[in-house]
Amino acid sequence: MSSVSEPLAHQIIDAIRSVIGSDKAALHEPRFKGNEWQYVKDCLDSTFVSTVGKYVGLFEHELASYTGAKHAVAVANGTAALHIALELAGVSEGDEVLVPALTFIATANAVSYCGAIPHFVDSVHDTLGMAVGPLRDYLQHISEQSNGHCINKSTGKVIRAMVPMHTFGHMADLDGLLAIARDFNIALIEDAAESLGSTYQGKHSGTFGMMGTLSFNGNKTITTGGGGAILTNDSEIAQRAKHLTTTAKVPHRWAFIHDEVGYNYRMPNLNAALGCAQLEQLPVFLASKRQLYASYAKAFEGMTGVSLMKEPTGSHSNYWLQTIMLSKPDVEVRDAVLQATNDSGIMTRPSWTLMHRLKPYQACPRAPLPVSEDLEQQIINIPSSAFLV
Amino acid sequence: MSSVSEPLAHQIIDAIRSVIGSDKAALHEPRFKGNEWQYVKDCLDSTFVSTVGKYVGLFEHELASYTGAKHAVAVANGTAALHIALELAGVSEGDEVLVPALTFIATANAVSYCGAIPHFVDSVHDTLGMAVGPLRDYLQHISEQSNGHCINKSTGKVIRAMVPMHTFGHMADLDGLLAIARDFNIALIEDAAESLGSTYQGKHSGTFGMMGTLSFNGNKTITTGGGGAILTNDSEIAQRAKHLTTTAKVPHRWAFIHDEVGYNYRMPNLNAALGCAQLEQLPVFLASKRQLYASYAKAFEGMTGVSLMKEPTGSHSNYWLQTIMLSKPDVEVRDAVLQATNDSGIMTRPSWTLMHRLKPYQACPRAPLPVSEDLEQQIINIPSSAFLV
């Protein structure tokens, strides 16, 4: 550990310990203290653990009701949700899709699955989401409109969609991004994998664009083991999403007719049973995570060299992953803190490696990424489980 | 119902009822009478329901041990298994892959996901699997060898792989198919989605080709809710399969490095817990399904116009789906039988619609399919759950 970072690392460990105590702490663990076993057992007893059974429909209904989306379609995971959402937005072979460089690789991979090319754009400090001003300037500079499509002038390809991701549960600047989507004829799909329970101006994440996608992976605010969902207010899109994610089989009493190339992306009933119970617990988890934020805020108050990430003005974060931010981008200090915290039993992690640095995406088009490049060296996620306070 | 088919339908209903009694019967239902509760509860109690936890590794170990494959990689479902197996066999954009016309659409879809084109071939009556003689003749006629590749002379494309599927659990003629694969330089991947527990000359299905793929969907012999696996004897392929199905993340204590476009295809630990318990029950299920076959065989013995499908010589079937076969292809008789049986509470179903008749695959290349076209009008699956006798 460098001499500069050593005191900082110790201060950080002390601050975290003052909140969570002396036990080992994972980054994010689920909790099953509600009806989880009851519903899962009921599902096993019914023998309907797979493609048929009441819990998938129930989970979809409860998700729609909770988020305020007209429809929710449960699927195998967040990546599958994003893949199908992009396909339904018309993203296909050779299109470009605007994706933040600062995201989990699933956002970019879903674009690849459509045969399309992710085009990376910058983020801002206050939301950790897509930067609005720079994106508008960039698009004005690099694109032109043709027949109602946004064309990248240098590649000749259609920029078909944009996928703002709500980083660690903090809402991106949707007003600004929706205006860009409208002005430049680009479909907007929210990657709300991390933001179940987060709202922007009182409205739930994932309900602003053409579609929004959720994830219920084990490290998320609620989990179904593995799972995801597509949110939409458009009934036709919802129907198409259900059809495409269930092998595109046309309903019939016995005949096997599939009218397009579909996917085996449905959520098994067993996993939906777990989801129903978890969703009941969500308000408790959110309150608890908000309290954890408040405790961390007190612990990190006034510390030099590092600050705790606060929800952006006008939005309400689920505080999925609590985030401390080094005041100055410094990969050595960051790694020293990661090393010291993990060594002492406090699980922490850095930002994802920026997408344009990863081998499969190095050749993709990208905007200037100065803020993302700073954030990559500033962000450290600290233990965030709901039950830590 | 036509006057010809009416007596036959009644005879069939009587024969089935003589075996399964007077209750309503589904086509195939799972049974959870072993350690299913215990393992699933233990998984919930551990909170490791998702990407981490002991059951995935255990399930893979037990699968490898049961099948005799050196490696088993558990994934989200059988379609995902096939997709990754094809990708690892080198199938890519513009390749052709030999697929039986008589199969579930997942076999063809997995080829499509690779950007490749399914090329449909015929099946035979005695195995319901790929026809060896006609395939050899066909390839001799339509293909040529070039640089160690099999080229379709009329399309100029490489025929990269073949995917024999073991229909309803009956083993295809692997000796003949492996010889074709060798002679024509085509990778062989077994779609063993339906044949867990089936062996060919004493060796388990899915362990003959470069890879084999399994499915644990709710209607299969054992279920994990949704799930699948890749079997292989090649350690490098197994490692690649695990890597590709877990987002191609390079192991590191905290850093997020992904070295290629991977997939979120892992099996959640919750589903693997169910799988471990189900696998323990497999021998009992297989014995029971074999007994069900014997009872049906007695009930259908000597009936005119229909016969019960028996396991091919030299192989041992899991009898996943019991199959009656109309002596003469006749879609009207078939539909009359389907109508009458389903109306009387006995769930039955026809063969899948042949792949080349489905809208997404009508334009694909294909061999003559006379036997498949007959089988499509002859096959009727009848109730097959392990606990029916």
Tab-separated table of N, CA, C and O in Angstrom, chain A residues 30 32 37 40-41 44-45 47 49-51 77 79 104-105 109 113 217-218 223 225-226 253-254 256-264 268 270-271 274 335 338-339 342-343 349-353 358-361, chain B residues 30 32 37 40-41 44 47 49-51 77 79 104-105 109 112-113 217-218 223 225-226 253-254 256-264 268 270-271 274 335 338-339 342-343 349-353 358-361:
chain	number	residue	atom	x	y	z
A	30	PRO	N	-28.804	-11.545	-0.407
A	30	PRO	CA	-30.261	-11.517	-0.300
A	30	PRO	C	-30.705	-11.938	1.093
A	30	PRO	O	-29.895	-12.416	1.906
A	32	PHE	N	-34.078	-13.944	3.053
A	32	PHE	CA	-35.330	-14.684	2.854
A	32	PHE	C	-36.024	-14.887	4.196
A	32	PHE	O	-35.927	-15.954	4.794
A	37	TRP	N	-39.967	-19.483	1.605
A	37	TRP	CA	-40.051	-20.941	1.671
A	37	TRP	C	-41.492	-21.409	1.437
A	37	TRP	O	-41.729	-22.392	0.743
A	40	VAL	N	-42.172	-21.232	-2.318
A	40	VAL	CA	-41.351	-22.199	-3.056
A	40	VAL	C	-41.843	-23.618	-2.755
A	40	VAL	O	-41.960	-24.457	-3.652
A	41	LYS	N	-42.173	-23.863	-1.531
A	41	LYS	CA	-42.703	-25.183	-1.144
A	41	LYS	C	-44.044	-25.438	-1.824
A	41	LYS	O	-44.299	-26.520	-2.341
A	44	LEU	N	-43.291	-26.400	-5.334
A	44	LEU	CA	-42.834	-27.791	-5.427
A	44	LEU	C	-44.017	-28.749	-5.243
A	44	LEU	O	-44.168	-29.721	-5.986
A	45	ASP	N	-44.860	-28.454	-4.265
A	45	ASP	CA	-45.999	-29.342	-3.987
A	45	ASP	C	-46.962	-29.409	-5.172
A	45	ASP	O	-47.589	-30.432	-5.416
A	47	THR	N	-46.091	-29.342	-8.190
A	47	THR	CA	-45.264	-29.929	-9.260
A	47	THR	C	-45.095	-28.976	-10.452
A	47	THR	O	-44.356	-29.282	-11.378
A	49	VAL	N	-43.214	-26.470	-11.573
A	49	VAL	CA	-41.996	-25.711	-11.269
A	49	VAL	C	-41.425	-25.017	-12.497
A	49	VAL	O	-40.494	-24.233	-12.399
A	50	SER	N	-41.973	-25.315	-13.663
A	50	SER	CA	-41.302	-24.932	-14.895
A	50	SER	C	-42.100	-23.905	-15.701
A	50	SER	O	-42.348	-22.807	-15.231
A	51	THR	N	-42.531	-24.288	-16.891
A	51	THR	CA	-43.114	-23.320	-17.824
A	51	THR	C	-44.569	-23.006	-17.531
A	51	THR	O	-45.117	-22.062	-18.072
A	77	ASN	N	-33.408	-13.765	-17.234
A	77	ASN	CA	-32.475	-12.870	-16.549
A	77	ASN	C	-32.491	-11.490	-17.202
A	77	ASN	O	-33.178	-11.286	-18.219
A	79	THR	N	-30.183	-9.921	-18.849
A	79	THR	CA	-29.584	-9.897	-20.184
A	79	THR	C	-30.608	-10.300	-21.234
A	79	THR	O	-30.707	-9.684	-22.300
A	104	PHE	N	-22.311	-2.589	-16.787
A	104	PHE	CA	-21.962	-4.013	-16.789
A	104	PHE	C	-22.025	-4.503	-18.235
A	104	PHE	O	-22.812	-4.014	-19.038
A	105	ILE	N	-21.204	-5.481	-18.566
A	105	ILE	CA	-21.054	-5.916	-19.967
A	105	ILE	C	-22.356	-6.423	-20.587
A	105	ILE	O	-22.506	-6.422	-21.813
A	109	ASN	N	-23.457	-6.628	-24.451
A	109	ASN	CA	-23.671	-7.962	-25.014
A	109	ASN	C	-25.052	-8.088	-25.660
A	109	ASN	O	-25.195	-8.685	-26.733
A	113	TYR	N	-25.956	-9.438	-29.376
A	113	TYR	CA	-26.831	-10.574	-29.711
A	113	TYR	C	-27.774	-10.226	-30.863
A	113	TYR	O	-28.237	-11.113	-31.568
A	217	ASN	N	-31.069	-11.046	-10.388
A	217	ASN	CA	-29.900	-11.858	-10.088
A	217	ASN	C	-29.676	-11.868	-8.559
A	217	ASN	O	-30.216	-11.028	-7.844
A	218	GLY	N	-28.881	-12.793	-8.093
A	218	GLY	CA	-28.688	-12.956	-6.658
A	218	GLY	C	-28.130	-11.745	-5.932
A	218	GLY	O	-28.314	-11.599	-4.733
A	223	THR	N	-34.238	-11.003	-5.399
A	223	THR	CA	-33.720	-12.030	-6.305
A	223	THR	C	-34.723	-13.148	-6.551
A	223	THR	O	-35.554	-13.452	-5.693
A	225	GLY	N	-33.175	-15.959	-7.863
A	225	GLY	CA	-32.129	-16.913	-8.241
A	225	GLY	C	-31.473	-16.382	-9.498
A	225	GLY	O	-30.386	-15.823	-9.477
A	226	GLY	N	-32.135	-16.534	-10.598
A	226	GLY	CA	-31.795	-15.842	-11.838
A	226	GLY	C	-33.107	-15.386	-12.424
A	226	GLY	O	-34.067	-16.143	-12.411
A	253	ARG	N	-54.190	-26.382	-29.007
A	253	ARG	CA	-54.433	-27.441	-28.033
A	253	ARG	C	-53.337	-28.499	-28.086
A	253	ARG	O	-52.985	-29.077	-27.067
A	254	TRP	N	-52.824	-28.781	-29.271
A	254	TRP	CA	-51.746	-29.777	-29.343
A	254	TRP	C	-50.670	-29.482	-30.389
A	254	TRP	O	-49.562	-29.960	-30.259
A	256	PHE	N	-47.687	-28.005	-32.708
A	256	PHE	CA	-46.454	-27.244	-32.488
A	256	PHE	C	-46.205	-26.334	-33.683
A	256	PHE	O	-45.541	-26.730	-34.639
A	257	ILE	N	-46.743	-25.130	-33.622
A	257	ILE	CA	-46.488	-24.147	-34.667
A	257	ILE	C	-45.735	-22.980	-34.021
A	257	ILE	O	-46.179	-22.424	-33.024
A	258	HIS	N	-44.594	-22.652	-34.602
A	258	HIS	CA	-43.809	-21.503	-34.143
A	258	HIS	C	-43.677	-20.576	-35.343
A	258	HIS	O	-43.213	-21.019	-36.396
A	259	ASP	N	-44.078	-19.318	-35.201
A	259	ASP	CA	-44.151	-18.472	-36.399
A	259	ASP	C	-42.941	-17.564	-36.602
A	259	ASP	O	-42.916	-16.774	-37.531
A	260	GLU	N	-41.950	-17.656	-35.720
A	260	GLU	CA	-40.703	-16.923	-35.939
A	260	GLU	C	-39.604	-17.559	-35.078
A	260	GLU	O	-39.873	-18.477	-34.300
A	261	VAL	N	-38.378	-17.070	-35.241
A	261	VAL	CA	-37.278	-17.580	-34.419
A	261	VAL	C	-37.404	-16.954	-33.029
A	261	VAL	O	-37.149	-15.770	-32.854
A	262	GLY	N	-37.854	-17.742	-32.076
A	262	GLY	CA	-38.036	-17.237	-30.720
A	262	GLY	C	-36.921	-17.710	-29.800
A	262	GLY	O	-35.904	-18.256	-30.249
A	263	TYR	N	-37.131	-17.499	-28.501
A	263	TYR	CA	-36.104	-17.819	-27.515
A	263	TYR	C	-36.702	-18.591	-26.338
A	263	TYR	O	-37.886	-18.461	-26.046
A	264	ASN	N	-35.880	-19.368	-25.702
A	264	ASN	CA	-36.283	-20.042	-24.476
A	264	ASN	C	-35.832	-19.161	-23.317
A	264	ASN	O	-34.833	-19.433	-22.665
A	268	PRO	N	-38.711	-19.735	-15.012
A	268	PRO	CA	-39.413	-20.903	-14.456
A	268	PRO	C	-40.318	-20.506	-13.283
A	268	PRO	O	-40.020	-19.553	-12.549
A	270	LEU	N	-40.747	-21.913	-10.505
A	270	LEU	CA	-40.029	-22.032	-9.230
A	270	LEU	C	-39.360	-20.712	-8.859
A	270	LEU	O	-39.420	-20.266	-7.707
A	271	ASN	N	-38.714	-20.088	-9.845
A	271	ASN	CA	-38.018	-18.838	-9.591
A	271	ASN	C	-39.004	-17.696	-9.371
A	271	ASN	O	-38.759	-16.802	-8.563
A	274	LEU	N	-40.232	-17.633	-5.765
A	274	LEU	CA	-39.294	-16.908	-4.909
A	274	LEU	C	-39.462	-15.398	-5.103
A	274	LEU	O	-39.462	-14.624	-4.141
A	335	ASP	N	-6.968	0.948	-5.904
A	335	ASP	CA	-6.602	-0.460	-5.729
A	335	ASP	C	-6.086	-0.738	-4.318
A	335	ASP	O	-6.299	-1.824	-3.776
A	338	LEU	N	-9.163	-1.055	-2.267
A	338	LEU	CA	-9.808	-2.348	-2.567
A	338	LEU	C	-9.061	-3.485	-1.868
A	338	LEU	O	-9.669	-4.377	-1.265
A	339	GLN	N	-7.766	-3.417	-1.953
A	339	GLN	CA	-6.922	-4.453	-1.341
A	339	GLN	C	-7.112	-4.482	0.179
A	339	GLN	O	-7.371	-5.523	0.775
A	342	ASN	N	-10.834	-5.550	1.223
A	342	ASN	CA	-11.080	-6.976	0.993
A	342	ASN	C	-10.232	-7.842	1.927
A	342	ASN	O	-10.704	-8.857	2.434
A	343	ASP	N	-8.989	-7.408	2.170
A	343	ASP	CA	-8.128	-8.145	3.100
A	343	ASP	C	-8.713	-8.166	4.512
A	343	ASP	O	-8.504	-9.121	5.258
A	349	ARG	N	-15.688	-3.420	-4.283
A	349	ARG	CA	-15.324	-3.635	-5.681
A	349	ARG	C	-15.246	-2.315	-6.414
A	349	ARG	O	-15.869	-1.325	-5.999
A	350	PRO	N	-14.493	-2.296	-7.507
A	350	PRO	CA	-14.387	-1.068	-8.291
A	350	PRO	C	-15.554	-0.989	-9.270
A	350	PRO	O	-16.372	-1.903	-9.342
A	351	SER	N	-15.609	0.055	-10.010
A	351	SER	CA	-16.487	0.167	-11.170
A	351	SER	C	-16.171	-0.973	-12.133
A	351	SER	O	-15.099	-1.566	-12.088
A	352	TRP	N	-17.115	-1.260	-13.018
A	352	TRP	CA	-16.789	-2.176	-14.111
A	352	TRP	C	-15.661	-1.552	-14.932
A	352	TRP	O	-15.561	-0.324	-15.036
A	353	THR	N	-14.841	-2.388	-15.519
A	353	THR	CA	-13.893	-1.887	-16.513
A	353	THR	C	-14.722	-1.250	-17.632
A	353	THR	O	-15.719	-1.830	-18.062
A	358	LEU	N	-12.533	-3.287	-23.008
A	358	LEU	CA	-12.641	-4.749	-23.047
A	358	LEU	C	-12.382	-5.255	-24.467
A	358	LEU	O	-12.847	-4.658	-25.441
A	359	LYS	N	-11.689	-6.363	-24.547
A	359	LYS	CA	-11.275	-6.910	-25.835
A	359	LYS	C	-12.416	-6.976	-26.865
A	359	LYS	O	-12.236	-6.545	-28.004
A	360	PRO	N	-13.578	-7.518	-26.498
A	360	PRO	CA	-14.604	-7.654	-27.546
A	360	PRO	C	-15.164	-6.322	-28.038
A	360	PRO	O	-15.818	-6.287	-29.079
A	361	TYR	N	-14.938	-5.231	-27.303
A	361	TYR	CA	-15.578	-3.956	-27.666
A	361	TYR	C	-14.597	-2.823	-27.944
A	361	TYR	O	-14.975	-1.663	-28.040
B	30	PRO	N	-43.619	-33.998	-13.471
B	30	PRO	CA	-42.510	-34.360	-12.595
B	30	PRO	C	-43.036	-34.892	-11.269
B	30	PRO	O	-44.230	-34.793	-10.971
B	32	PHE	N	-41.815	-35.040	-7.052
B	32	PHE	CA	-40.851	-34.582	-6.050
B	32	PHE	C	-41.091	-35.321	-4.747
B	32	PHE	O	-41.701	-34.785	-3.828
B	37	TRP	N	-37.436	-31.046	-1.391
B	37	TRP	CA	-37.681	-30.054	-0.342
B	37	TRP	C	-36.422	-29.725	0.425
B	37	TRP	O	-36.104	-28.579	0.669
B	40	VAL	N	-33.729	-27.790	-1.629
B	40	VAL	CA	-34.181	-26.447	-2.003
B	40	VAL	C	-34.250	-25.563	-0.756
B	40	VAL	O	-33.828	-24.406	-0.771
B	41	LYS	N	-34.727	-26.123	0.329
B	41	LYS	CA	-34.796	-25.375	1.596
B	41	LYS	C	-33.389	-25.019	2.077
B	41	LYS	O	-33.126	-23.899	2.499
B	44	LEU	N	-32.155	-22.135	0.065
B	44	LEU	CA	-32.733	-20.862	0.535
B	44	LEU	C	-32.078	-20.439	1.849
B	44	LEU	O	-31.724	-19.268	2.034
B	47	THR	N	-28.897	-18.741	1.566
B	47	THR	CA	-29.057	-17.492	0.782
B	47	THR	C	-28.319	-17.541	-0.564
B	47	THR	O	-28.474	-16.635	-1.370
B	49	VAL	N	-28.713	-18.562	-3.714
B	49	VAL	CA	-29.708	-19.104	-4.645
B	49	VAL	C	-29.337	-18.853	-6.094
B	49	VAL	O	-29.981	-19.352	-6.999
B	50	SER	N	-28.295	-18.082	-6.317
B	50	SER	CA	-28.059	-17.557	-7.663
B	50	SER	C	-26.773	-18.084	-8.283
B	50	SER	O	-26.620	-19.282	-8.482
B	51	THR	N	-25.823	-17.201	-8.524
B	51	THR	CA	-24.649	-17.573	-9.310
B	51	THR	C	-23.573	-18.279	-8.489
B	51	THR	O	-22.655	-18.849	-9.052
B	77	ASN	N	-30.867	-23.650	-19.793
B	77	ASN	CA	-31.825	-24.573	-20.412
B	77	ASN	C	-31.166	-25.310	-21.578
B	77	ASN	O	-30.018	-25.026	-21.926
B	79	THR	N	-31.784	-25.212	-24.739
B	79	THR	CA	-31.508	-24.363	-25.904
B	79	THR	C	-30.174	-23.644	-25.731
B	79	THR	O	-29.375	-23.566	-26.668
B	104	PHE	N	-37.812	-30.712	-32.068
B	104	PHE	CA	-38.365	-29.499	-31.467
B	104	PHE	C	-37.600	-28.312	-32.037
B	104	PHE	O	-36.409	-28.412	-32.333
B	105	ILE	N	-38.256	-27.173	-32.143
B	105	ILE	CA	-37.680	-26.007	-32.833
B	105	ILE	C	-36.388	-25.500	-32.197
B	105	ILE	O	-35.581	-24.836	-32.849
B	109	ASN	N	-33.360	-23.381	-33.795
B	109	ASN	CA	-33.139	-22.029	-33.257
B	109	ASN	C	-31.697	-21.833	-32.798
B	109	ASN	O	-31.099	-20.787	-33.037
B	112	SER	N	-29.666	-20.945	-35.605
B	112	SER	CA	-29.926	-19.547	-35.992
B	112	SER	C	-29.192	-18.562	-35.099
B	112	SER	O	-28.700	-17.540	-35.566
B	113	TYR	N	-29.136	-18.846	-33.796
B	113	TYR	CA	-28.471	-17.924	-32.867
B	113	TYR	C	-26.999	-17.744	-33.230
B	113	TYR	O	-26.391	-16.731	-32.896
B	217	ASN	N	-36.065	-29.224	-18.504
B	217	ASN	CA	-37.337	-28.515	-18.524
B	217	ASN	C	-38.381	-29.314	-17.726
B	217	ASN	O	-38.180	-30.499	-17.449
B	218	GLY	N	-39.473	-28.685	-17.378
B	218	GLY	CA	-40.476	-29.315	-16.514
B	218	GLY	C	-41.082	-30.577	-17.063
B	218	GLY	O	-41.586	-31.425	-16.312
B	223	THR	N	-36.342	-32.692	-13.699
B	223	THR	CA	-36.447	-31.252	-13.972
B	223	THR	C	-35.729	-30.413	-12.927
B	223	THR	O	-35.603	-30.814	-11.763
B	225	GLY	N	-36.785	-27.091	-13.011
B	225	GLY	CA	-37.607	-25.921	-13.303
B	225	GLY	C	-37.311	-25.516	-14.732
B	225	GLY	O	-38.091	-25.757	-15.652
B	226	GLY	N	-36.186	-24.912	-14.940
B	226	GLY	CA	-35.627	-24.715	-16.270
B	226	GLY	C	-34.143	-25.008	-16.143
B	226	GLY	O	-33.528	-24.594	-15.161
B	253	ARG	N	-10.067	-11.060	-8.128
B	253	ARG	CA	-10.643	-10.803	-6.810
B	253	ARG	C	-11.703	-9.705	-6.859
B	253	ARG	O	-12.666	-9.733	-6.127
B	254	TRP	N	-11.508	-8.716	-7.727
B	254	TRP	CA	-12.519	-7.655	-7.818
B	254	TRP	C	-12.727	-7.091	-9.214
B	254	TRP	O	-13.766	-6.531	-9.484
B	256	PHE	N	-13.521	-6.382	-13.132
B	256	PHE	CA	-14.475	-6.872	-14.120
B	256	PHE	C	-13.832	-6.873	-15.502
B	256	PHE	O	-13.894	-5.870	-16.215
B	257	ILE	N	-13.191	-7.972	-15.827
B	257	ILE	CA	-12.611	-8.122	-17.155
B	257	ILE	C	-13.337	-9.263	-17.851
B	257	ILE	O	-13.435	-10.375	-17.306
B	258	HIS	N	-13.871	-8.996	-19.025
B	258	HIS	CA	-14.538	-10.020	-19.838
B	258	HIS	C	-13.771	-10.058	-21.155
B	258	HIS	O	-13.631	-9.027	-21.804
B	259	ASP	N	-13.285	-11.228	-21.557
B	259	ASP	CA	-12.390	-11.249	-22.709
B	259	ASP	C	-13.050	-11.613	-24.031
B	259	ASP	O	-12.374	-11.713	-25.053
B	260	GLU	N	-14.372	-11.853	-24.007
B	260	GLU	CA	-15.106	-12.057	-25.263
B	260	GLU	C	-16.590	-11.818	-24.994
B	260	GLU	O	-16.991	-11.591	-23.850
B	261	VAL	N	-17.384	-11.868	-26.061
B	261	VAL	CA	-18.832	-11.708	-25.888
B	261	VAL	C	-19.383	-13.016	-25.334
B	261	VAL	O	-19.448	-14.021	-26.033
B	262	GLY	N	-19.730	-13.001	-24.052
B	262	GLY	CA	-20.249	-14.207	-23.422
B	262	GLY	C	-21.754	-14.127	-23.232
B	262	GLY	O	-22.414	-13.238	-23.770
B	263	TYR	N	-22.262	-15.058	-22.438
B	263	TYR	CA	-23.709	-15.156	-22.242
B	263	TYR	C	-24.028	-15.305	-20.754
B	263	TYR	O	-23.216	-15.811	-19.987
B	264	ASN	N	-25.221	-14.894	-20.396
B	264	ASN	CA	-25.712	-15.111	-19.043
B	264	ASN	C	-26.555	-16.382	-19.088
B	264	ASN	O	-27.783	-16.333	-19.111
B	268	PRO	N	-29.051	-21.153	-12.114
B	268	PRO	CA	-29.026	-20.665	-10.724
B	268	PRO	C	-28.889	-21.821	-9.730
B	268	PRO	O	-29.356	-22.933	-9.983
B	270	LEU	N	-30.398	-22.343	-7.006
B	270	LEU	CA	-31.722	-22.819	-6.573
B	270	LEU	C	-32.207	-23.960	-7.466
B	270	LEU	O	-32.703	-24.984	-6.981
B	271	ASN	N	-32.044	-23.769	-8.783
B	271	ASN	CA	-32.491	-24.785	-9.726
B	271	ASN	C	-31.600	-26.015	-9.667
B	271	ASN	O	-32.074	-27.154	-9.813
B	274	LEU	N	-32.645	-28.342	-6.828
B	274	LEU	CA	-33.736	-29.224	-7.243
B	274	LEU	C	-33.184	-30.354	-8.117
B	274	LEU	O	-33.570	-31.521	-7.966
B	335	ASP	N	-55.561	-36.696	-36.133
B	335	ASP	CA	-56.244	-35.600	-35.442
B	335	ASP	C	-57.511	-36.075	-34.734
B	335	ASP	O	-57.861	-35.553	-33.669
B	338	LEU	N	-56.232	-37.560	-31.554
B	338	LEU	CA	-55.812	-36.479	-30.642
B	338	LEU	C	-57.032	-35.813	-30.009
B	338	LEU	O	-57.073	-35.560	-28.801
B	339	GLN	N	-58.030	-35.555	-30.844
B	339	GLN	CA	-59.254	-34.907	-30.366
B	339	GLN	C	-59.953	-35.778	-29.324
B	339	GLN	O	-60.287	-35.308	-28.228
B	342	ASN	N	-57.770	-36.246	-25.981
B	342	ASN	CA	-57.728	-35.016	-25.176
B	342	ASN	C	-59.113	-34.682	-24.608
B	342	ASN	O	-59.225	-34.240	-23.467
B	343	ASP	N	-60.156	-34.917	-25.415
B	343	ASP	CA	-61.520	-34.674	-24.917
B	343	ASP	C	-61.852	-35.563	-23.728
B	343	ASP	O	-62.628	-35.171	-22.848
B	349	ARG	N	-50.342	-35.798	-27.783
B	349	ARG	CA	-49.890	-34.764	-28.712
B	349	ARG	C	-49.270	-35.406	-29.947
B	349	ARG	O	-48.797	-36.564	-29.877
B	350	PRO	N	-49.262	-34.663	-31.035
B	350	PRO	CA	-48.640	-35.183	-32.252
B	350	PRO	C	-47.146	-34.914	-32.227
B	350	PRO	O	-46.629	-34.293	-31.292
B	351	SER	N	-46.492	-35.367	-33.253
B	351	SER	CA	-45.106	-34.973	-33.506
B	351	SER	C	-45.043	-33.452	-33.622
B	351	SER	O	-46.043	-32.784	-33.857
B	352	TRP	N	-43.831	-32.889	-33.464
B	352	TRP	CA	-43.663	-31.478	-33.800
B	352	TRP	C	-43.972	-31.295	-35.285
B	352	TRP	O	-43.728	-32.211	-36.093
B	353	THR	N	-44.474	-30.132	-35.636
B	353	THR	CA	-44.569	-29.782	-37.050
B	353	THR	C	-43.149	-29.821	-37.614
B	353	THR	O	-42.224	-29.294	-36.990
B	358	LEU	N	-42.286	-24.743	-40.958
B	358	LEU	CA	-42.467	-23.571	-40.092
B	358	LEU	C	-41.969	-22.309	-40.804
B	358	LEU	O	-40.931	-22.337	-41.468
B	359	LYS	N	-42.708	-21.243	-40.634
B	359	LYS	CA	-42.422	-19.989	-41.340
B	359	LYS	C	-40.949	-19.580	-41.276
B	359	LYS	O	-40.358	-19.269	-42.319
B	360	PRO	N	-40.307	-19.590	-40.082
B	360	PRO	CA	-38.925	-19.095	-40.070
B	360	PRO	C	-37.935	-20.005	-40.794
B	360	PRO	O	-36.820	-19.574	-41.081
B	361	TYR	N	-38.330	-21.237	-41.099
B	361	TYR	CA	-37.366	-22.182	-41.673
B	361	TYR	C	-37.764	-22.740	-43.039
B	361	TYR	O	-37.171	-23.696	-43.516
